[in-house]
Coordinates of N, CA, C and O in Angstrom, one line a residue:
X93 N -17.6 -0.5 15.7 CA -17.5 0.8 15.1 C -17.1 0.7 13.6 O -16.3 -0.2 13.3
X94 N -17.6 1.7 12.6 CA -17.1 1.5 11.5 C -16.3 2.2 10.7 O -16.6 3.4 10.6
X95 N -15.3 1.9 10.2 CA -13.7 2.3 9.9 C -14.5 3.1 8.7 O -15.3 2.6 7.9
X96 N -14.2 4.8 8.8 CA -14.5 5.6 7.7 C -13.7 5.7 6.9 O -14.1 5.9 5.7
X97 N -12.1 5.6 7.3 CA -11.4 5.1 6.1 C -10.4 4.3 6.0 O -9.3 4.5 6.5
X98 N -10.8 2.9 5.1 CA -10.0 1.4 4.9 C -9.0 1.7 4.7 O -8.1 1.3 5.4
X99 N -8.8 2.1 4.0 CA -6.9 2.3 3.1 C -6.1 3.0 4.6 O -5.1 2.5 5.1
X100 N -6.7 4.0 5.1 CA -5.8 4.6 5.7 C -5.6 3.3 7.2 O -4.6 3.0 7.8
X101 N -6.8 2.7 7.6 CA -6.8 1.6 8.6 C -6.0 0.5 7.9 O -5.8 -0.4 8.8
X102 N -5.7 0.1 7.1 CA -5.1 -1.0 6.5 C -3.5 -0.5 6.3 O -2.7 -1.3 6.6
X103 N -3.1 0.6 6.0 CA -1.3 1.5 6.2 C -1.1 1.4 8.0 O -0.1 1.1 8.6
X104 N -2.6 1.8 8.8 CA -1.9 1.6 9.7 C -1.8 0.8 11.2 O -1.3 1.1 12.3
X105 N -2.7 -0.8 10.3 CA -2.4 -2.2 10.6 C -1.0 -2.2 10.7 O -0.2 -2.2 11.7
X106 N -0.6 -2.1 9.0 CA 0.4 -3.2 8.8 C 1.7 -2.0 9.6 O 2.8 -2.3 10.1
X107 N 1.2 -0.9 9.6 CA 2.5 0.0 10.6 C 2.9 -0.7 12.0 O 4.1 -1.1 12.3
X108 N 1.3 -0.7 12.8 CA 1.3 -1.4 13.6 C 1.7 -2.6 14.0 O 1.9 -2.8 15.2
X109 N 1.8 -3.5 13.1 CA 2.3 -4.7 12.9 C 4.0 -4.8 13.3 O 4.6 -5.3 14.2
X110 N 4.3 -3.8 12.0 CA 5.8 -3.6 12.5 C 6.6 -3.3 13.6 O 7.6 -3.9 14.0
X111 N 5.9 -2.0 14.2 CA 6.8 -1.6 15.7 C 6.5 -2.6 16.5 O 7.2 -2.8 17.5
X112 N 5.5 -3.6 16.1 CA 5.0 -4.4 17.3 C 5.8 -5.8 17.1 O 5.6 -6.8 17.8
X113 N 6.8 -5.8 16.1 CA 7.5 -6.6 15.5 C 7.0 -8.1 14.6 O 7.8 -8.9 14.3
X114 N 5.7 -8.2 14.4 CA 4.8 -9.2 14.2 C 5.6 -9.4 12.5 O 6.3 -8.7 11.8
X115 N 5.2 -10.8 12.3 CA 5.4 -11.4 10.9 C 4.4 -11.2 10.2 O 4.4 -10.7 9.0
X116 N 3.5 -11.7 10.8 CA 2.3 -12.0 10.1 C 1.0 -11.1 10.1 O 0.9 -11.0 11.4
X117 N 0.1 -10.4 9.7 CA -1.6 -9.8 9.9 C -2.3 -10.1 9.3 O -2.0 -10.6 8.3
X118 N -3.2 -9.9 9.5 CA -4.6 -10.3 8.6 C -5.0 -9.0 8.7 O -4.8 -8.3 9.7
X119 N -5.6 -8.7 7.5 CA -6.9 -7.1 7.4 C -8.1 -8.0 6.6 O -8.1 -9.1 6.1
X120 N -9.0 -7.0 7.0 CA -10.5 -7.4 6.5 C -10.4 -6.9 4.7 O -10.0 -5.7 4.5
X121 N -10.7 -7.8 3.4 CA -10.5 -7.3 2.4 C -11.2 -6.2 1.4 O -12.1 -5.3 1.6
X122 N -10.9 -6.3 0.8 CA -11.6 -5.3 0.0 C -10.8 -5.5 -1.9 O -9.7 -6.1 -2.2
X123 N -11.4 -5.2 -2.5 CA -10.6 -4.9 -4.1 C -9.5 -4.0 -4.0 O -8.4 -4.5 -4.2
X124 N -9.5 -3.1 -3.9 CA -9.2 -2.0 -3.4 C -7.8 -2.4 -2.7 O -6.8 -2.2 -3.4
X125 N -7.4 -2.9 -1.0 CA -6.6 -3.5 -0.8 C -6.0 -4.5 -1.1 O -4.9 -4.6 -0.7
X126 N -6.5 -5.4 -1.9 CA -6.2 -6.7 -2.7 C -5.0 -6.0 -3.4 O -3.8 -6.0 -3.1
X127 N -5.4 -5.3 -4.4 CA -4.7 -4.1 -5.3 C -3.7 -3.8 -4.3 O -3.0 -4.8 -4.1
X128 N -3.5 -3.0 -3.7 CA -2.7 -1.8 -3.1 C -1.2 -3.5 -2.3 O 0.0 -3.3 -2.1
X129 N -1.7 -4.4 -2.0 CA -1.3 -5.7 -1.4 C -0.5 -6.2 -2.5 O 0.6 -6.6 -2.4
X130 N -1.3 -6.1 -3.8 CA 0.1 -6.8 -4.6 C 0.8 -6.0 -5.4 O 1.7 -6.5 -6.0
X131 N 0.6 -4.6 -5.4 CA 2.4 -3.9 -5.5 C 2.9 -3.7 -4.4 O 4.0 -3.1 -4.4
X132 N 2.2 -4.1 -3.3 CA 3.6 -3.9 -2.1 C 4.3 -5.0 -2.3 O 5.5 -4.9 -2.0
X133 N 3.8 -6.1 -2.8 CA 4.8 -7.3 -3.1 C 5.3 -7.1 -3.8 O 6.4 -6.7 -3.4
X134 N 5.1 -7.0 -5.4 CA 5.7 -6.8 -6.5 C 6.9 -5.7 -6.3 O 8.0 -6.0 -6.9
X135 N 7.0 -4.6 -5.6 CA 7.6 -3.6 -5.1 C 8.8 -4.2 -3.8 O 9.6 -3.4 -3.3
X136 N 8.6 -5.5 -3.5 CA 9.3 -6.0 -2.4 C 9.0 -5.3 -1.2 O 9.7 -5.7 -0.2
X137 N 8.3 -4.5 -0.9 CA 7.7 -4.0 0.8 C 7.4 -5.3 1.7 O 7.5 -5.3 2.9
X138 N 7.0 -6.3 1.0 CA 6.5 -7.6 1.9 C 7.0 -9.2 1.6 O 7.5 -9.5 0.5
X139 N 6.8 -9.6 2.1 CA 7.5 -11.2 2.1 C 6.5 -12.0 1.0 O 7.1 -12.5 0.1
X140 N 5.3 -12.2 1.1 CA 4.4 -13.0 0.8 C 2.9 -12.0 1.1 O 2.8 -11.1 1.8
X141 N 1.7 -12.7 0.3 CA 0.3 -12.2 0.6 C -0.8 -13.6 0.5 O -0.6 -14.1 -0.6
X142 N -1.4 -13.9 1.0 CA -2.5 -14.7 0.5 C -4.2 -13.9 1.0 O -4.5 -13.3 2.0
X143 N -4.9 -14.3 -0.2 CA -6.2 -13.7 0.4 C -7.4 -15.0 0.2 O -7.4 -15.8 -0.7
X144 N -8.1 -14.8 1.3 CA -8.9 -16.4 1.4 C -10.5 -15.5 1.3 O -10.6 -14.4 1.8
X145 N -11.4 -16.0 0.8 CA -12.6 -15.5 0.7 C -13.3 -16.1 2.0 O -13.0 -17.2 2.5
X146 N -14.3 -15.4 2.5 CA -15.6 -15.6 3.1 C -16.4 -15.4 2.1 O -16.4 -15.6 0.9
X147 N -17.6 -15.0 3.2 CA -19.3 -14.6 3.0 C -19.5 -12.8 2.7 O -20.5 -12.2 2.4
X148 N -18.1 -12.3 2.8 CA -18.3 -11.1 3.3 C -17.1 -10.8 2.3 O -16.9 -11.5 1.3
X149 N -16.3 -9.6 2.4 CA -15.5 -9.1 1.9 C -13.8 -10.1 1.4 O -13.0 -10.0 0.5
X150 N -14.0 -11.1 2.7 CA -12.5 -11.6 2.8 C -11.7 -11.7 3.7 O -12.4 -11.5 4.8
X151 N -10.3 -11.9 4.0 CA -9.4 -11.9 4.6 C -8.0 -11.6 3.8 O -7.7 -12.5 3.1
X152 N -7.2 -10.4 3.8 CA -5.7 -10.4 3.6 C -4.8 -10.6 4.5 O -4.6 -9.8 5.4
X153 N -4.1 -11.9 4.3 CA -2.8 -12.6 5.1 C -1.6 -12.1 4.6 O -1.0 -12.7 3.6
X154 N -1.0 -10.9 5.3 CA 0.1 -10.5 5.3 C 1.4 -10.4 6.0 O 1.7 -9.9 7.1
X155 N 2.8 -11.5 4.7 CA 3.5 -11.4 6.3 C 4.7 -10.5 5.7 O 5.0 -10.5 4.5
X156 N 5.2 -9.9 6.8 CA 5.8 -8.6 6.6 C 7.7 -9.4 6.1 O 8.3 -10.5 6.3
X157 N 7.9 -8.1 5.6 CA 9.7 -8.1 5.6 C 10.1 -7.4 6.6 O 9.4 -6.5 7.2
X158 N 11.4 -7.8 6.7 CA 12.5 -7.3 7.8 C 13.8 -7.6 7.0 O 14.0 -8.6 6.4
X159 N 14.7 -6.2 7.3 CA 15.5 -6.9 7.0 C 16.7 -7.9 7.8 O 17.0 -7.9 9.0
X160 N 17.3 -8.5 6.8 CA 18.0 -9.8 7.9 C 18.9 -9.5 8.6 O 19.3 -10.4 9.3
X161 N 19.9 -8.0 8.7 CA 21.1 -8.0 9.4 C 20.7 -7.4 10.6 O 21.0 -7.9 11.6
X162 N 19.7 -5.9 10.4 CA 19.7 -4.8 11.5 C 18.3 -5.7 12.0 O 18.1 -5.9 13.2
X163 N 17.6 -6.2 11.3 CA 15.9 -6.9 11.9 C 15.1 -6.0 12.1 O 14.2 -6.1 12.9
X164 N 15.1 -4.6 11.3 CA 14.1 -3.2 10.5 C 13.5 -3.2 9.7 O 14.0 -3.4 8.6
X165 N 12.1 -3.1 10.0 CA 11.2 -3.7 9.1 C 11.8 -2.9 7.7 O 12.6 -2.0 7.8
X166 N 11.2 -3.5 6.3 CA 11.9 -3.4 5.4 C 10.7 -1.7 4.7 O 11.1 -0.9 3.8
X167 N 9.5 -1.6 5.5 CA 8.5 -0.3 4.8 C 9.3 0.8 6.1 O 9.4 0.4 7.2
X168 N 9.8 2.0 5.6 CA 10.3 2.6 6.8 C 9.2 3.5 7.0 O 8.8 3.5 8.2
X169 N 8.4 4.5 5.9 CA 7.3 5.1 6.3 C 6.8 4.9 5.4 O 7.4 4.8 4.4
X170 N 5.0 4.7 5.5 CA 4.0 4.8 4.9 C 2.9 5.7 5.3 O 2.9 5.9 6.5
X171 N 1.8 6.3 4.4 CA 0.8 7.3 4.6 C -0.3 7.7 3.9 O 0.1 8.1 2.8
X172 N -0.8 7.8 4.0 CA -2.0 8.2 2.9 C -2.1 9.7 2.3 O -2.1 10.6 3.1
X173 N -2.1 9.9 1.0 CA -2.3 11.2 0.8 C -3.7 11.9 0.7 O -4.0 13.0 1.2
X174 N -4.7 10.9 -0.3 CA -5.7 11.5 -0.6 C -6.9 10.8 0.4 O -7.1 9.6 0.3
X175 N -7.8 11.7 1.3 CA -8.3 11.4 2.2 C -9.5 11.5 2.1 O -9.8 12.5 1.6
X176 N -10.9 10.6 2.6 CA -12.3 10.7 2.4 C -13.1 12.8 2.4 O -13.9 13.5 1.8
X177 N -12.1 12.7 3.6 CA -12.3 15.0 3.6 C -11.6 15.0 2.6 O -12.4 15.2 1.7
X178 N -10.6 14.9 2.2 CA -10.1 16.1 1.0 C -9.7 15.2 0.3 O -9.0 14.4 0.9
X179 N -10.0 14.9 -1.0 CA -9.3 14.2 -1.7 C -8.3 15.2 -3.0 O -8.4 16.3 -3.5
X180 N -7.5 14.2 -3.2 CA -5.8 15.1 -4.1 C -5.8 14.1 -5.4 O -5.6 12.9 -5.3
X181 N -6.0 14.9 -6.5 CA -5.6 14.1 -7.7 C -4.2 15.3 -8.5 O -3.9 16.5 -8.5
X182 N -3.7 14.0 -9.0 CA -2.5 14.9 -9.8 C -2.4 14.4 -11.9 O -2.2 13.3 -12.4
X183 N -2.6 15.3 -12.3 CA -2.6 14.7 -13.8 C -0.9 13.7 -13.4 O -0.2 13.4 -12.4
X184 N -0.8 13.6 -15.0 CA 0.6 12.9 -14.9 C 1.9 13.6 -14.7 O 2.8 13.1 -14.0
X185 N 2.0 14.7 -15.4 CA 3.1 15.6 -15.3 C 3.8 16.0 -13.6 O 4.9 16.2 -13.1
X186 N 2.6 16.0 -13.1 CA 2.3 16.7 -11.6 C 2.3 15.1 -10.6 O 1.9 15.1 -9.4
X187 N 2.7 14.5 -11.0 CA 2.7 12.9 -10.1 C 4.3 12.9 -9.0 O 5.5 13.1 -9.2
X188 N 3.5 12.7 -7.7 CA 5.2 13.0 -6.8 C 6.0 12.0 -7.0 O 5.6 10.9 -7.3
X189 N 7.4 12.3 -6.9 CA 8.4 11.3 -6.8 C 8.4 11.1 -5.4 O 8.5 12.0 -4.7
X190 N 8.4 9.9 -5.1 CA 8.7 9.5 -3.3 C 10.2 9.2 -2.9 O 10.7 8.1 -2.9
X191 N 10.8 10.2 -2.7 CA 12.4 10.4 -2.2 C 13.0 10.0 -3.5 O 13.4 8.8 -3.7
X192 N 12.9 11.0 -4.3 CA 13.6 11.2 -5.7 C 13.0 9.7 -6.4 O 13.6 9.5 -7.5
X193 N 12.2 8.8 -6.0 CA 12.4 7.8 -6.6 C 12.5 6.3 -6.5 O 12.4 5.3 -7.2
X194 N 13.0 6.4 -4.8 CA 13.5 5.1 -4.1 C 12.3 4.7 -3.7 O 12.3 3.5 -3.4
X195 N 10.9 5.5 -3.4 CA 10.0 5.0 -2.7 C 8.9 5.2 -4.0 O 9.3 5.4 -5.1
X196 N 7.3 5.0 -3.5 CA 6.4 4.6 -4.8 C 5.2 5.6 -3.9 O 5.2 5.9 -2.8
X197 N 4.3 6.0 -4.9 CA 2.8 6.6 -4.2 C 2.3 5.5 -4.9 O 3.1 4.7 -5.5
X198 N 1.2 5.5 -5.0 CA -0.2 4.6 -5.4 C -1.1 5.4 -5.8 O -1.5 6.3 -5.1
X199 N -1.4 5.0 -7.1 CA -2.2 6.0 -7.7 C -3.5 5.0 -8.2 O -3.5 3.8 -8.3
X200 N -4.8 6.0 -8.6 CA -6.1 5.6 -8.4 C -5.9 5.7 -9.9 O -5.1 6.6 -9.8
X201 N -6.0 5.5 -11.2 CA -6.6 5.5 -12.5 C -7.4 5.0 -13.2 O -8.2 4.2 -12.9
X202 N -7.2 5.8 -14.6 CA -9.1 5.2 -15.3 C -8.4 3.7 -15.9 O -9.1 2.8 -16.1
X203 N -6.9 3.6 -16.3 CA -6.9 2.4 -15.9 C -6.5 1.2 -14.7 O -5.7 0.3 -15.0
X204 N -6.9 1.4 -13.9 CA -6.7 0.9 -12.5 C -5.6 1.5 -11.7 O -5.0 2.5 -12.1
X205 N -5.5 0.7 -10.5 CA -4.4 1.0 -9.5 C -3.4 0.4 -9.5 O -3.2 -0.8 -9.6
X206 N -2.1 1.8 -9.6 CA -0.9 1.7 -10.0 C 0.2 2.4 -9.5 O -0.1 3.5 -8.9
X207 N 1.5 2.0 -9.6 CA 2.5 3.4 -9.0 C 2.8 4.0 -9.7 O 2.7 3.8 -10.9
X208 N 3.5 5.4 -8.8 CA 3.3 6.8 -9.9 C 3.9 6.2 -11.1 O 3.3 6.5 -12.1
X209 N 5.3 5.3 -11.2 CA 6.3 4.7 -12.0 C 5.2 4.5 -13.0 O 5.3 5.3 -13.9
X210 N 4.3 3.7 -13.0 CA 3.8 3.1 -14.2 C 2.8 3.7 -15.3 O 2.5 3.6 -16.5
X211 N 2.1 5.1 -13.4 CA 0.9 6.0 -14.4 C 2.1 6.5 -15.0 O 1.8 6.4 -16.2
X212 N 3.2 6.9 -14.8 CA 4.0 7.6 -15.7 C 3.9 6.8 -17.0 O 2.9 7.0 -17.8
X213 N 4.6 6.0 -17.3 CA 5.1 5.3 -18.2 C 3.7 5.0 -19.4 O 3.9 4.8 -20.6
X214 N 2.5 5.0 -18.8 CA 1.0 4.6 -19.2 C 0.5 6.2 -19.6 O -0.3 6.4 -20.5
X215 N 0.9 6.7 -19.1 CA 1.0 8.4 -19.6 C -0.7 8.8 -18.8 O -1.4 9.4 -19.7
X216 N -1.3 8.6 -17.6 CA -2.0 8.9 -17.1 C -2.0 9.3 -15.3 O -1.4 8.6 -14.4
X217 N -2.5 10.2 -15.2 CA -3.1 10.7 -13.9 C -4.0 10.0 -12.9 O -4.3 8.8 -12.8
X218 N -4.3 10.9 -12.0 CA -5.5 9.8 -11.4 C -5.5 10.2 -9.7 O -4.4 10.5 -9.3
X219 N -6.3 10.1 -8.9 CA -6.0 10.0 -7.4 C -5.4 9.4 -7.0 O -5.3 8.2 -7.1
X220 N -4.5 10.5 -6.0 CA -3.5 10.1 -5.4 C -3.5 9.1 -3.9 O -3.6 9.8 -2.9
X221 N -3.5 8.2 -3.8 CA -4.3 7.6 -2.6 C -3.3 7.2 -1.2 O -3.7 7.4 -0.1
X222 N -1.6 6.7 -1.5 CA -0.4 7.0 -0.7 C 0.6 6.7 -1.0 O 0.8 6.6 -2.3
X223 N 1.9 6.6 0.1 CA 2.7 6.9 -0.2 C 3.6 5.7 0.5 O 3.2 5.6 1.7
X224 N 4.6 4.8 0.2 CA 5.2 4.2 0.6 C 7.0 4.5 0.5 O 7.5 5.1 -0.4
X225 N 7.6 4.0 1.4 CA 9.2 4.2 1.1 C 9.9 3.4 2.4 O 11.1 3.3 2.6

């Protein structure tokens, strides 16, 4: 069967991953995910990423954080905002803060994919695609 929407099936892998307590997942790649995979690192959401090429799209090898006292994964909620039915763009002014700030959206821009933090700072807009914290 074919996944109508990646982004939202790849938030809720790596969800899945977590309640299920796993270290490690693989997702099928994309650009797209590649992106959205290394500000969750850069952002500390994840331990490590490697991506290994095929014939086809790829593989993303992701192993998750936890943290070390309680053993709670370290993403508490993640979700998608802007969806293949409806999609949500916000200029820059209009960009959400994710819990005043402690958490990040992911934003689609004309110059690439970024968190709200940076379209800010880059002074652009762009689709809104999710939401991490």
């Amino acid at each position: 069967m074919a996944v109508t929407d990646p982004i939202a099936d790849y938030l809720t892998r790596i969800r899945n991953a977590q309640t299920a307590g796993h270290r490690m997942l693989v997702i099928p790649g994309s650009k797209l995910k590649r992106k959205i995979t290394e500000i969750l690192y850069d952002q500390g959401y994840i331990l490590k990423y490697k991506f290994e090429e095929d014939d086809k799209s790829g593989q993303i090898y992701i192993a998750l954080k936890y943290d070390p006292l309680t053993k709670l994964p370290i993403i508490k909620k993640m979700g998608r905002i802007s969806k293949p039915g409806l999609r949500k763009y916000a200029p820059v002014d209009k960009l959400p803060r994710i819990i005043n700030g402690y958490g990040i959206a992911i934003v689609s821009t004309s110059k690439g994919i970024m968190t709200d933090k940076e379209a800010r700072t880059k002074n652009v807009g762009g689709e809104l695609i999710c939401y991490i914290y």
